[in-house]
Each structure stands twice: as structure tokens, then as C-alpha cells.
mmCIF file of C-alpha atoms and ligand atoms in Angstrom:
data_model
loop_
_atom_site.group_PDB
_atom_site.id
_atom_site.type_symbol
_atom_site.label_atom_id
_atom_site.label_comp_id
_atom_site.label_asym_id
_atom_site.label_seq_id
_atom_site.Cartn_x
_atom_site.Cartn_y
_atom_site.Cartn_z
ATOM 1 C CA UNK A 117 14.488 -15.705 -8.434
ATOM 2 C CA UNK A 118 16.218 -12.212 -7.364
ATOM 3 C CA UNK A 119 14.402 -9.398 -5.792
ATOM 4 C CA UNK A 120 16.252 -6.572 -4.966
ATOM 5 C CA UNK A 121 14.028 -3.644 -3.319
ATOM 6 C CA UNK A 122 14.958 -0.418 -2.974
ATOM 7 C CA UNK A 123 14.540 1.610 0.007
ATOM 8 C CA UNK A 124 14.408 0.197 3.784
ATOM 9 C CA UNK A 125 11.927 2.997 4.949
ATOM 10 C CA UNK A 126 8.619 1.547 6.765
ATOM 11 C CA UNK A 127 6.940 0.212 3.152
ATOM 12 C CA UNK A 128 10.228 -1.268 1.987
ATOM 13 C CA UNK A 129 10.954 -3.389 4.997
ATOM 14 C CA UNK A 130 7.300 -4.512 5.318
ATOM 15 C CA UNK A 131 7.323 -5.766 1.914
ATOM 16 C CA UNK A 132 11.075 -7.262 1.822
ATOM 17 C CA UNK A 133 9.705 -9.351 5.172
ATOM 18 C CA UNK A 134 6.649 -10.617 3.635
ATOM 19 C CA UNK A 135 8.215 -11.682 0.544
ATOM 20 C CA UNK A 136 11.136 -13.054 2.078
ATOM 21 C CA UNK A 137 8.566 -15.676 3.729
ATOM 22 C CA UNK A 138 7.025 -16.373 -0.179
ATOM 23 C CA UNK A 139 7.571 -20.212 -1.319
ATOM 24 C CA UNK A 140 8.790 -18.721 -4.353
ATOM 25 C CA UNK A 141 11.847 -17.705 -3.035
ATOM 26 C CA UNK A 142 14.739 -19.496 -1.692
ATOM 27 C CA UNK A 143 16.811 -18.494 1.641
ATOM 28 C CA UNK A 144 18.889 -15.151 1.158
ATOM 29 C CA UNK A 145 17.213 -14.306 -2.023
ATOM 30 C CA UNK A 146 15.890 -10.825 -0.764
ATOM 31 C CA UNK A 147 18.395 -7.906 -1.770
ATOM 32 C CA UNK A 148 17.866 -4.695 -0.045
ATOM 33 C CA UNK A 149 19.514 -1.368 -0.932
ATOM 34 C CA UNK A 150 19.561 2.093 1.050
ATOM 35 C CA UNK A 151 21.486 5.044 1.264
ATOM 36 C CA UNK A 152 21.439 5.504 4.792
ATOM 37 C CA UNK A 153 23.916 3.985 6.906
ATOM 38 C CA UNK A 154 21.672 3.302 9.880
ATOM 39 C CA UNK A 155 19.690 1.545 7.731
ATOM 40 C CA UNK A 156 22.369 0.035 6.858
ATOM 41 C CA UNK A 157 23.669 -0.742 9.869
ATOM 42 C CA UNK A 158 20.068 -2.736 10.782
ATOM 43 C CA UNK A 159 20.089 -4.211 7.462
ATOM 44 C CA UNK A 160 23.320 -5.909 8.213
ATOM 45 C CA UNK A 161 22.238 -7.703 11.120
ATOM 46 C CA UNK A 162 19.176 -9.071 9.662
ATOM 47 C CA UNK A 163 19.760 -12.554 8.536
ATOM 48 C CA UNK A 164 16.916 -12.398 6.218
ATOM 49 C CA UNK A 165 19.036 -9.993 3.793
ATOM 50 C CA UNK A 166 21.647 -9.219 1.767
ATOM 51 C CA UNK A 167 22.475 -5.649 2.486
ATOM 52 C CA UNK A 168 23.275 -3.209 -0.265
ATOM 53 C CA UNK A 169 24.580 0.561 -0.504
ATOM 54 C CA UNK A 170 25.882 0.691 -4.424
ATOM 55 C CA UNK A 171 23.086 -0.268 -6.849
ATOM 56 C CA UNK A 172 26.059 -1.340 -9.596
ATOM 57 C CA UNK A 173 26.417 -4.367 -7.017
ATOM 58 C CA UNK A 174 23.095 -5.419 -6.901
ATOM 59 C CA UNK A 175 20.672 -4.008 -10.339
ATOM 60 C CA UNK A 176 22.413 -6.262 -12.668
ATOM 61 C CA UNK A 177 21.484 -9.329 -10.387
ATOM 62 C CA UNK A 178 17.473 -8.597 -9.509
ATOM 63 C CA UNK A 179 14.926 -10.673 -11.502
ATOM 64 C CA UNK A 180 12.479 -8.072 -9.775
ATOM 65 C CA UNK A 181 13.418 -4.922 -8.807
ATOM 66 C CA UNK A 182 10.716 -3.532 -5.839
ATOM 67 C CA UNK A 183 11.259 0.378 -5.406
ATOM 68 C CA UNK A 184 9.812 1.982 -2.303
ATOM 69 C CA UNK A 185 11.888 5.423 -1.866
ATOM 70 C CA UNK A 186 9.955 8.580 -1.652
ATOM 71 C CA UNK A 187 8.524 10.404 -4.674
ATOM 72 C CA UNK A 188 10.497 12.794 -5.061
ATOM 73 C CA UNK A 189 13.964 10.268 -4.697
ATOM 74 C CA UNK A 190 11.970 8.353 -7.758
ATOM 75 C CA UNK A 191 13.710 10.476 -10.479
ATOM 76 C CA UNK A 192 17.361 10.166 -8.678
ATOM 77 C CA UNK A 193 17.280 6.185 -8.716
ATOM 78 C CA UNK A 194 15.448 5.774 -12.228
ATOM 79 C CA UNK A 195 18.504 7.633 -13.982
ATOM 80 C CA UNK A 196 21.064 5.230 -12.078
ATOM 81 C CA UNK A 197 18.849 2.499 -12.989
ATOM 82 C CA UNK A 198 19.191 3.109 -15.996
ATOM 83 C CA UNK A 199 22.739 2.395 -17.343
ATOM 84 C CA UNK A 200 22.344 -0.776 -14.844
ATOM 85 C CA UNK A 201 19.281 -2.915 -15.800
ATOM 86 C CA UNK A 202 18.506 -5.529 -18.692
ATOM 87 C CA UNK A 203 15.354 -6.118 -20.679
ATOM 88 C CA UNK A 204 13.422 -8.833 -19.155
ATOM 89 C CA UNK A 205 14.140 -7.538 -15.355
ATOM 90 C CA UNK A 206 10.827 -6.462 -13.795
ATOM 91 C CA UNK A 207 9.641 -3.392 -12.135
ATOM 92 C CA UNK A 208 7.784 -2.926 -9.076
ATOM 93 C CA UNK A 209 6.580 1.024 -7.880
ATOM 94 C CA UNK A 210 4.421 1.466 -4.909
ATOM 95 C CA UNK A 211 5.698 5.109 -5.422
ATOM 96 C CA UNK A 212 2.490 7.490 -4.879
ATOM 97 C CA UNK A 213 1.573 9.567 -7.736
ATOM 98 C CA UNK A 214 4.942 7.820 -10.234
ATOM 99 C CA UNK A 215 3.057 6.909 -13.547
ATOM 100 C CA UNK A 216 4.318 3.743 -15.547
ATOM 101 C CA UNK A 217 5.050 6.087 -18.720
ATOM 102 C CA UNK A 218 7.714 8.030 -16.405
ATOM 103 C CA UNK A 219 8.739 4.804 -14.842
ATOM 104 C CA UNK A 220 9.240 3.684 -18.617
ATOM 105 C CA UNK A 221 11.050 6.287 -20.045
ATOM 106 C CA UNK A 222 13.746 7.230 -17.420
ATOM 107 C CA UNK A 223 14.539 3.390 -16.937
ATOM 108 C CA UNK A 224 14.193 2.136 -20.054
ATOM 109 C CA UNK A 225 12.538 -1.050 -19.024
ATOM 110 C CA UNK A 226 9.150 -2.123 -19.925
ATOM 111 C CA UNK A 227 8.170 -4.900 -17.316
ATOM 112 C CA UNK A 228 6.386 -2.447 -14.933
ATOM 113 C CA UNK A 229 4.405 -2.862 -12.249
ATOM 114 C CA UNK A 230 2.567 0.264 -10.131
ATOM 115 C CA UNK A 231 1.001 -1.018 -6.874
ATOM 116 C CA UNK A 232 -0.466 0.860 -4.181
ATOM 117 C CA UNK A 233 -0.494 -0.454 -0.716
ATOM 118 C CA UNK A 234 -1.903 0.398 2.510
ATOM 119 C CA UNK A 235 -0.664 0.788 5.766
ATOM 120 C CA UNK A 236 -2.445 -2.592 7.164
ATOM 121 C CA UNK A 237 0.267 -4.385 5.164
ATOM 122 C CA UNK A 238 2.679 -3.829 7.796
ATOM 123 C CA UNK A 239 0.615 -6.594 10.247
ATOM 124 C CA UNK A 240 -0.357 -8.838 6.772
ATOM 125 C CA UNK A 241 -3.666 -7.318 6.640
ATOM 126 C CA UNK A 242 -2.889 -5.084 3.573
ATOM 127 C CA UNK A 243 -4.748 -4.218 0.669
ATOM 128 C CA UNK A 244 -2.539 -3.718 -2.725
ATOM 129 C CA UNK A 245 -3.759 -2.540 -5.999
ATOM 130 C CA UNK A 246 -1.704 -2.869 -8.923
ATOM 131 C CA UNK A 247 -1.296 -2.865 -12.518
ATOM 132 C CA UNK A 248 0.834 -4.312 -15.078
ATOM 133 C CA UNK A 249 2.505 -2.959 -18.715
ATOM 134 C CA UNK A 250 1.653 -5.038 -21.797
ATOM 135 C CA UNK A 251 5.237 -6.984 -22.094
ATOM 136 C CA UNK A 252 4.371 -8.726 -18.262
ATOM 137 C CA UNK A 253 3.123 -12.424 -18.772
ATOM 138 C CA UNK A 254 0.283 -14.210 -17.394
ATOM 139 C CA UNK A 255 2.710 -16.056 -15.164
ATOM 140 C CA UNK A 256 5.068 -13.159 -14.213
ATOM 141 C CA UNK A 257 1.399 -11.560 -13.028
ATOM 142 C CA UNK A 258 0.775 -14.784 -11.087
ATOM 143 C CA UNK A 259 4.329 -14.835 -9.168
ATOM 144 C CA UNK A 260 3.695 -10.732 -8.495
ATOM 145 C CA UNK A 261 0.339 -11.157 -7.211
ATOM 146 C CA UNK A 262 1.806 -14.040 -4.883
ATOM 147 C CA UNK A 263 4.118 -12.205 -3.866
ATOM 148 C CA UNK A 264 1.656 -8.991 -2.799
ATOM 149 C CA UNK A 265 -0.273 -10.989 -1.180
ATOM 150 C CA UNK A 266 2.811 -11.630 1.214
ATOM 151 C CA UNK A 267 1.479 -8.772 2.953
ATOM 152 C CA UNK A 268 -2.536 -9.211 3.050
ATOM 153 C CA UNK A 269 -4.610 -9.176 -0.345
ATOM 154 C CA UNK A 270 -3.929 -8.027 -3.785
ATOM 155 C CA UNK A 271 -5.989 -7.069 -6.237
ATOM 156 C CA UNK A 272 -4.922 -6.583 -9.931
ATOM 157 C CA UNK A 273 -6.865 -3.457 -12.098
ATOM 158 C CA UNK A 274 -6.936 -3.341 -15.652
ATOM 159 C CA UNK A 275 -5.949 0.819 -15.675
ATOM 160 C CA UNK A 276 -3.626 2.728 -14.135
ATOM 161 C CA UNK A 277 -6.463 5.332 -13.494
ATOM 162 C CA UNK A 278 -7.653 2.501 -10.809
ATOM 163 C CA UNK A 279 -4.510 2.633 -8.556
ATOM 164 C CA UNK A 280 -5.390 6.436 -8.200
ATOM 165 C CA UNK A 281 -8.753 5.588 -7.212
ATOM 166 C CA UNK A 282 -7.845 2.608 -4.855
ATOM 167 C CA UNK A 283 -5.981 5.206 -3.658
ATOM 168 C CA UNK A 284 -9.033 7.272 -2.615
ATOM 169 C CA UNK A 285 -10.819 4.287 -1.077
ATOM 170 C CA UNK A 286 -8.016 1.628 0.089
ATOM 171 C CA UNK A 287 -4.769 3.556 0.102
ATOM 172 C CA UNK A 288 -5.888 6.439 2.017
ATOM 173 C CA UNK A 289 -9.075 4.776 3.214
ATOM 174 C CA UNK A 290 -7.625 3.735 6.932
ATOM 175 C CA UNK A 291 -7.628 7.173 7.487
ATOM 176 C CA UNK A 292 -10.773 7.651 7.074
ATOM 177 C CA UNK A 293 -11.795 4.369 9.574
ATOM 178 C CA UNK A 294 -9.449 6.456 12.081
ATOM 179 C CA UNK A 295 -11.444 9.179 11.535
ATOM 180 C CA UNK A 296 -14.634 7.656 12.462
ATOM 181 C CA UNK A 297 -13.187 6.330 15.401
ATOM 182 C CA UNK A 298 -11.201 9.305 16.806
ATOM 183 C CA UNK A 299 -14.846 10.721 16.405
ATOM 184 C CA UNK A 300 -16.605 8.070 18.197
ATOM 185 C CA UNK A 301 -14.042 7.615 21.237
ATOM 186 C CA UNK A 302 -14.336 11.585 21.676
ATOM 187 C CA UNK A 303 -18.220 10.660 21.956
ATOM 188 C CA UNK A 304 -17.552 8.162 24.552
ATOM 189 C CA UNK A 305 -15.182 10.921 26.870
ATOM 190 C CA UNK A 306 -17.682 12.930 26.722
ATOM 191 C CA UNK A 307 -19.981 10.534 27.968
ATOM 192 C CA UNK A 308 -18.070 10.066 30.693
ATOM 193 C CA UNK A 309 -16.248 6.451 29.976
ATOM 194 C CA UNK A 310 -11.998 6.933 30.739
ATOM 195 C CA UNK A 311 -10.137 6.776 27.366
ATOM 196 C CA UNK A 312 -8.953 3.298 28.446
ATOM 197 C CA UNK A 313 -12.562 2.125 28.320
ATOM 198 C CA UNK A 314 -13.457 4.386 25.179
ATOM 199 C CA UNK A 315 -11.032 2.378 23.467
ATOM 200 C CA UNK A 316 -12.016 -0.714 23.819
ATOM 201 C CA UNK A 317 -15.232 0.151 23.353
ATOM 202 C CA UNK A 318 -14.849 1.709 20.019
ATOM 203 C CA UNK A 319 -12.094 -1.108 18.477
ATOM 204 C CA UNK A 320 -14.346 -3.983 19.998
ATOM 205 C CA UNK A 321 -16.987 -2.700 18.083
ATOM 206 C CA UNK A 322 -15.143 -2.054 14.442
ATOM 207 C CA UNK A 323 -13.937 -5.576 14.920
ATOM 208 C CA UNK A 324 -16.980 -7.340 15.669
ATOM 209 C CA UNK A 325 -18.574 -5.470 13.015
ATOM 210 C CA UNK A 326 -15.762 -5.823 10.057
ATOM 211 C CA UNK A 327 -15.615 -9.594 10.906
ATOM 212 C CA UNK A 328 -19.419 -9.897 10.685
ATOM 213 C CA UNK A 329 -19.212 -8.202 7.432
ATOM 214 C CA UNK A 330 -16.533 -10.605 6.214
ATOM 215 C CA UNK A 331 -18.313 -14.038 7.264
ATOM 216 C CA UNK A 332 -21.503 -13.009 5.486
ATOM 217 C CA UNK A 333 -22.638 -11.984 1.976
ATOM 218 C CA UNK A 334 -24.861 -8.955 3.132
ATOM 219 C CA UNK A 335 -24.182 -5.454 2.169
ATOM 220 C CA UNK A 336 -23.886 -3.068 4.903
ATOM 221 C CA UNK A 337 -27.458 -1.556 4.087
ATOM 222 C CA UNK A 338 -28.572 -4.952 4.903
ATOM 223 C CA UNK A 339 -26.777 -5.064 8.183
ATOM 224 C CA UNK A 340 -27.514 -1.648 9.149
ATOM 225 C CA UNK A 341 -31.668 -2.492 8.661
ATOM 226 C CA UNK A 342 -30.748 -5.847 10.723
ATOM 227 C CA UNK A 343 -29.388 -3.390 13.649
ATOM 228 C CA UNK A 344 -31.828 -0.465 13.998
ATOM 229 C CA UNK A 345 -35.643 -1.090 14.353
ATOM 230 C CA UNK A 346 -37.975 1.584 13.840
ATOM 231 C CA UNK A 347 -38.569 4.294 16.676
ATOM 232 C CA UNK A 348 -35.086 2.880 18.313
ATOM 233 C CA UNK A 349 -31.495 3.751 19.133
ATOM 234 C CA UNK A 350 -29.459 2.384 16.177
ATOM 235 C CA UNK A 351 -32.196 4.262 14.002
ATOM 236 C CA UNK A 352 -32.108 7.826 15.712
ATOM 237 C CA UNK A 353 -27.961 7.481 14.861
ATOM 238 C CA UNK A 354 -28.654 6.639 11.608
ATOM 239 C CA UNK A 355 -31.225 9.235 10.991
ATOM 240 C CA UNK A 356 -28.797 12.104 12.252
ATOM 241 C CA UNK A 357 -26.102 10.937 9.757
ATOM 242 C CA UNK A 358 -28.881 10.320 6.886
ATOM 243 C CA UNK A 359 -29.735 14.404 8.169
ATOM 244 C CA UNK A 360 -26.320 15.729 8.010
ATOM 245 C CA UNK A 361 -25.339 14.208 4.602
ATOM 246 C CA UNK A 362 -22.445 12.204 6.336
ATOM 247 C CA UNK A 363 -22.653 9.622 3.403
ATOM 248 C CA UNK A 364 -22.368 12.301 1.117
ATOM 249 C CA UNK A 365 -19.837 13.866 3.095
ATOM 250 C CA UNK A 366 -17.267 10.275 3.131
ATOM 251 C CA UNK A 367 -18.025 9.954 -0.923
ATOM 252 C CA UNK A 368 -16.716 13.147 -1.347
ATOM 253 C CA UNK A 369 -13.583 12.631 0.771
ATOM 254 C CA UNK A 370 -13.022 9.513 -1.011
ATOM 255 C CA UNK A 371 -12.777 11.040 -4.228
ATOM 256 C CA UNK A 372 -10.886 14.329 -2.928
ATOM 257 C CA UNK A 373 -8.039 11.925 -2.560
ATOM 258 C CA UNK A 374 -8.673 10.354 -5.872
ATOM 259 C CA UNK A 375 -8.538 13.342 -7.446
ATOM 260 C CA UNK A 376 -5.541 14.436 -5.373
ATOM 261 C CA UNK A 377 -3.268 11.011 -6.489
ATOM 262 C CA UNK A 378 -4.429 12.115 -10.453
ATOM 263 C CA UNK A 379 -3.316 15.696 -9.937
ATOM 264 C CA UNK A 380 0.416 14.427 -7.802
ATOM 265 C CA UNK A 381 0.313 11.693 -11.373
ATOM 266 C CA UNK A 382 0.688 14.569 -13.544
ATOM 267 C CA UNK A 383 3.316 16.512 -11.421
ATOM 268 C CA UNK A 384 7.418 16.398 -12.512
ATOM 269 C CA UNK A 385 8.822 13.556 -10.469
ATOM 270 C CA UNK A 386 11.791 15.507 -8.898
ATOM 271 C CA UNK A 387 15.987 14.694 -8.667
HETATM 272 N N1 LIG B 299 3.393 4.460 4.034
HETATM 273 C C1 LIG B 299 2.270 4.138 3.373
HETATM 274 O O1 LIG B 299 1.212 3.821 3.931
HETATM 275 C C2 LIG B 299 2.283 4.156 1.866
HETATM 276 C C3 LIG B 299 1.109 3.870 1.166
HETATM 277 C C4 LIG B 299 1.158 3.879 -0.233
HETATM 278 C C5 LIG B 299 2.335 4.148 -0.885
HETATM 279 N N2 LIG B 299 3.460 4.424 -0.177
HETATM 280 C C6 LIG B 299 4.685 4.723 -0.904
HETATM 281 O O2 LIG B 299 5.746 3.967 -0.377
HETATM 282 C C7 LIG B 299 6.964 4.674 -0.601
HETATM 283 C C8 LIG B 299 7.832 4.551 0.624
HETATM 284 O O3 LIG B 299 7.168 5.148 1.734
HETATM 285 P P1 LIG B 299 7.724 4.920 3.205
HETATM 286 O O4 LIG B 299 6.712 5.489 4.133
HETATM 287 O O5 LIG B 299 8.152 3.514 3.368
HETATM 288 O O6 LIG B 299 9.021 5.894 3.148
HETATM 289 P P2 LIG B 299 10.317 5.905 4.094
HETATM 290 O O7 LIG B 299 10.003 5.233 5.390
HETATM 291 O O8 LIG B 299 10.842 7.312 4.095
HETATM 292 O O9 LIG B 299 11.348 4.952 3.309
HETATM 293 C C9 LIG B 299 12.103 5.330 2.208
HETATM 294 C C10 LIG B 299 13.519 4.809 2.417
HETATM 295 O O10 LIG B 299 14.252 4.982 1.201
HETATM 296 C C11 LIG B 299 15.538 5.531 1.522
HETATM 297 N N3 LIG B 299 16.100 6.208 0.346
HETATM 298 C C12 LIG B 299 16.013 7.510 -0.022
HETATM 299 N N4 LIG B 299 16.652 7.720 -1.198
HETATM 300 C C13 LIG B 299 17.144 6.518 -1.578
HETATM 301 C C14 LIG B 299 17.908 6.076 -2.714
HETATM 302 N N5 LIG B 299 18.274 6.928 -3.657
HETATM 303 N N6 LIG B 299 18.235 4.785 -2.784
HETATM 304 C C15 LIG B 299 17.860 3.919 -1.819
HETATM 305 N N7 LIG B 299 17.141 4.263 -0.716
HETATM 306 C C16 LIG B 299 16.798 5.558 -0.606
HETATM 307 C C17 LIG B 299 15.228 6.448 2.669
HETATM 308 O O11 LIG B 299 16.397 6.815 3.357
HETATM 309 P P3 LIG B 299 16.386 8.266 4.124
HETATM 310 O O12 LIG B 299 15.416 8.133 5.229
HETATM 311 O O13 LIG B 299 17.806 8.411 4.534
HETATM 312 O O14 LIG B 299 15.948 9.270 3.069
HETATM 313 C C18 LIG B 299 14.294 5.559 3.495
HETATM 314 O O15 LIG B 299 15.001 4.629 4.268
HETATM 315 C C19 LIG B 299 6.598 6.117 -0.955
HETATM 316 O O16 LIG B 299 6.911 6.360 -2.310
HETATM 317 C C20 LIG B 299 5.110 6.178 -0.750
HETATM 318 O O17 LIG B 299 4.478 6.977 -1.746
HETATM 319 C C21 LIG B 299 3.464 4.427 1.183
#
């Protein structure tokens, strides 16, 4: 098996590297393309690859083609595609907001796959979403989902209008753990800790409590009533979130972003 992925930005690489470790692959199977020649020039000295700049060199030879340009290069690289690829080659988009019926129409193929990743993926701890066209088999879905999973967990929705909303909780969702921290460090400077301290204070804590959380089958209600007993510390924290409608507050963030990948979905991909 082929892959040839296109684009050597941050997503591109991170993927190319996890795959390239995959027991599906053999040595030197990982094809990478970009147009820029620093890129390039990295590319080259990387053992792991075969560096491309001419897609007519590579397209024709991918058993999976991975795309990971920006957006708005989607429509540019779909039309070379086009005259270049064979029925029976598969498509992988982690493209934001790139819909499988444009994917479809400007390349002609119809082995598609849209994923959305997040940014953990770059240390392994990722979280992709995807979703596949009708004409990809049960065991082309099984090597795809192995090969995901290269760079944390992957998890396979029956829609496409779940990738936009795993994009309002897992795609965009770090953001939002960043925000809670950013907020809770600025609590600790203010109490007077150094931001060295406030640091470590604030990650020690999201770690101890995210790995708690993964050992053990209880819901985070369930933890949180563990934590704070009546009349107590944990509760009077709790009880000035519960007050200011902060729950409310991080649904409706969640789905401002869901609502924001369906709206970038319907907009022209540009040349
Ligand atoms: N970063 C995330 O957390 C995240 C999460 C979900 C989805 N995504 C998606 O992942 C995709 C890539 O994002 P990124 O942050 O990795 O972008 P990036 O770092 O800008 O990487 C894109 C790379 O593609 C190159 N490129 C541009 N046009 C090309 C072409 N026609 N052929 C080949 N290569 C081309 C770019 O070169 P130049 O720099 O010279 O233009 C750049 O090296 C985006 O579509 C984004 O929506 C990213």
C-alpha cells in the first residue's frame, strides 16, 4: 500500500509520521507532496519519505491519497487531481468545512473519506472523527481507522453532519480546555503564586483529574459530588458556576462552533 499526502504543513507531517510507523505499511511507502521548496528542502532529508513537488509523479501511484492543504488551496489541487487519479484510489480530507459531495464532484472519485482531527494528534493523543462514502469497504474502513489511530483515537460517524459537530466538541474543543485554564492560572496570579507555580498547579490538576476520569466509569457529575461536600470549598466553586450559567455558557460555545463548521460546509471552496 501507497499513501501519498498532500501538504507538509503542521497536520500533514503529523499524520505522514504516525502512519509511516503503521504495520500496514512497508519502509518508504509514505509519499509526501508540497509546493513549497523549504518544505521541500526538509522533506528531502527525512528518511521516512519520498519527497514530491509535481503531483503527475506521484497521484497515479497512491492507493490512498491524504490531503491536508488549507481550505481554500482544496479547489486548486481537486482540479489537478482530477485528470490524475483512478477509480478505486481512496480519499482522505481533514480539510475544515470541504464536504464529500464537493470532494466528489471536482475529483471524480468516490472512495472518500472526511476526518477531522485535533491538535493533540501531533503528541499521539488525538481525537479523529471521520466518515466514509458508500463505495468504501468494511476492510478499506478497517485499514483507515488503523491508520487514524496512528495519531491517538479514531472514531468513525455514520453522517457527515457529525464531523461538523465533533468539530464543536473535539476539533475545536482543546480550546476550550485552554480556556479554562488560562482562566484558572490568572486566578492563581492573582492569588499571589509566580506563573511558574500557577502552572503547575493548574496542568497537575487537569491531569490528575482527566486520568481519574479515564480509569473509572463515573460521569463527571459523579466525580464532582465525590469532591465537594456540603457547606465546603469544592461546593462554593461549584455553586458560583451553577449561579453564573457557566454550563450553559460552554454548551453554547460548543455548538457556536458547530454551527460555524455547517455554515464554512456550505461556503464555495476557493482556487
Ligand atoms: N491544525 C489543526 O488543529 C486542524 C484541525 C482540524 C483540521 N485541520 C485542517 O488541516 C488542514 C491543514 O492545516 P495545517 O494547520 O496543517 O496547515 P498548514 O500548516 O498551512 O499546512 C498546509 C501545507 O500545504 C501546503 N500547500 C499549499 N498549497 C498546496 C498545494 N497546492 N499542494 C501541496 N501543498 C500545498 C502549504 O504550503 P505553504 O505554506 O507554502 O502554503 C503548507 O505546507 C487544513 O485544511 C485544516 O482545516 C487542522
Amino acid at each position: 500500500m501507497k499513501i501519498l499526502v498532500i501538504g507538509a504543513g503542521n497536520m500533514g507531517l503529523t499524520y505522514a509520521e504516525g502512519m509511516s510507523k503503521s504495520k500496514l505499511l512497508k519502509k518508504r511507502n509514505i509519499m509526501v507532496l508540497d509546493t513549497s521548496e523549504e518544505k521541500l528542502e526538509e522533506l528531502r532529508e527525512n528518511p521516512q519519505f519520498d519527497a514530491f513537488d509535481d503531483l503527475q509523479k506521484c497521484a497515479p501511484e497512491a492507493d490512498i491519497i491524504f490531503i491536508a492543504v488549507k481550505p481554500y488551496h482544496a479547489e486548486s489541487v481537486f482540479l489537478k487531481l482530477n485528470s490524475l487519479v483512478k477509480p478505486g484510489q481512496i480519499l482522505i480530507s481533514i480539510m475544515a468545512g470541504v464536504t464529500m459531495e464537493t470532494i466528489k464532484n471536482l475529483t471524480g472519485l468516490t472512495k472518500i473519506v472526511r476526518a477531522m482531527p485535533n491538535l493533540p494528534a501531533q503528541i499521539g493523543k488525538g481525537l479523529t472523527s471521520f466518515v466514509a462514502s458508500e463505495d468504501v469497504t468494511r476492510i478499506e474502513l478497517l485499514t483507515i481507522e488503523s491508520l487514524l489511530d496512528t495519531t491517538g483515537k479514531s472514531v468513525l460517524v455514520s453522517d457527515e453532519n457529525f464531523i461538523d459537530a465533533s468539530t464543536g466538541i473535539s476539533g475545536s474543543g482543546p480550546a476550550y480546555v485552554f480556556y479554562f485554564m488560562q482562566s484558572m492560572m490568572e486566578a492563581a496570579l492573582k492569588m499571589g503564586f509566580t506563573p511558574k507555580v500557577s502552572k503547575v498547579l493548574v496542568a497537575q490538576t487537569f491531569t490528575g483529574a482527566i486520568e481519574l476520569f479515564n480509569q473509572n466509569e463515573l460521569s463527571p457529575n459523579s466525580w464532582m459530588d465525590k469532591v465537594a461536600s456540603k457547606g465546603g470549598t469544592t461546593r462554593a466553586a461549584l455553586d458560583s458556576m451553577e449561579n453564573n450559567n457557566v454550563g450553559e455558557l460552554i454548551k453554547e460555545a460548543a455548538f457556536a462552533a458547530f454551527e460555524r463548521a455547517v455554515e464554512l460546509g456550505k461556503e464555495k471552496v476557493h482556487v
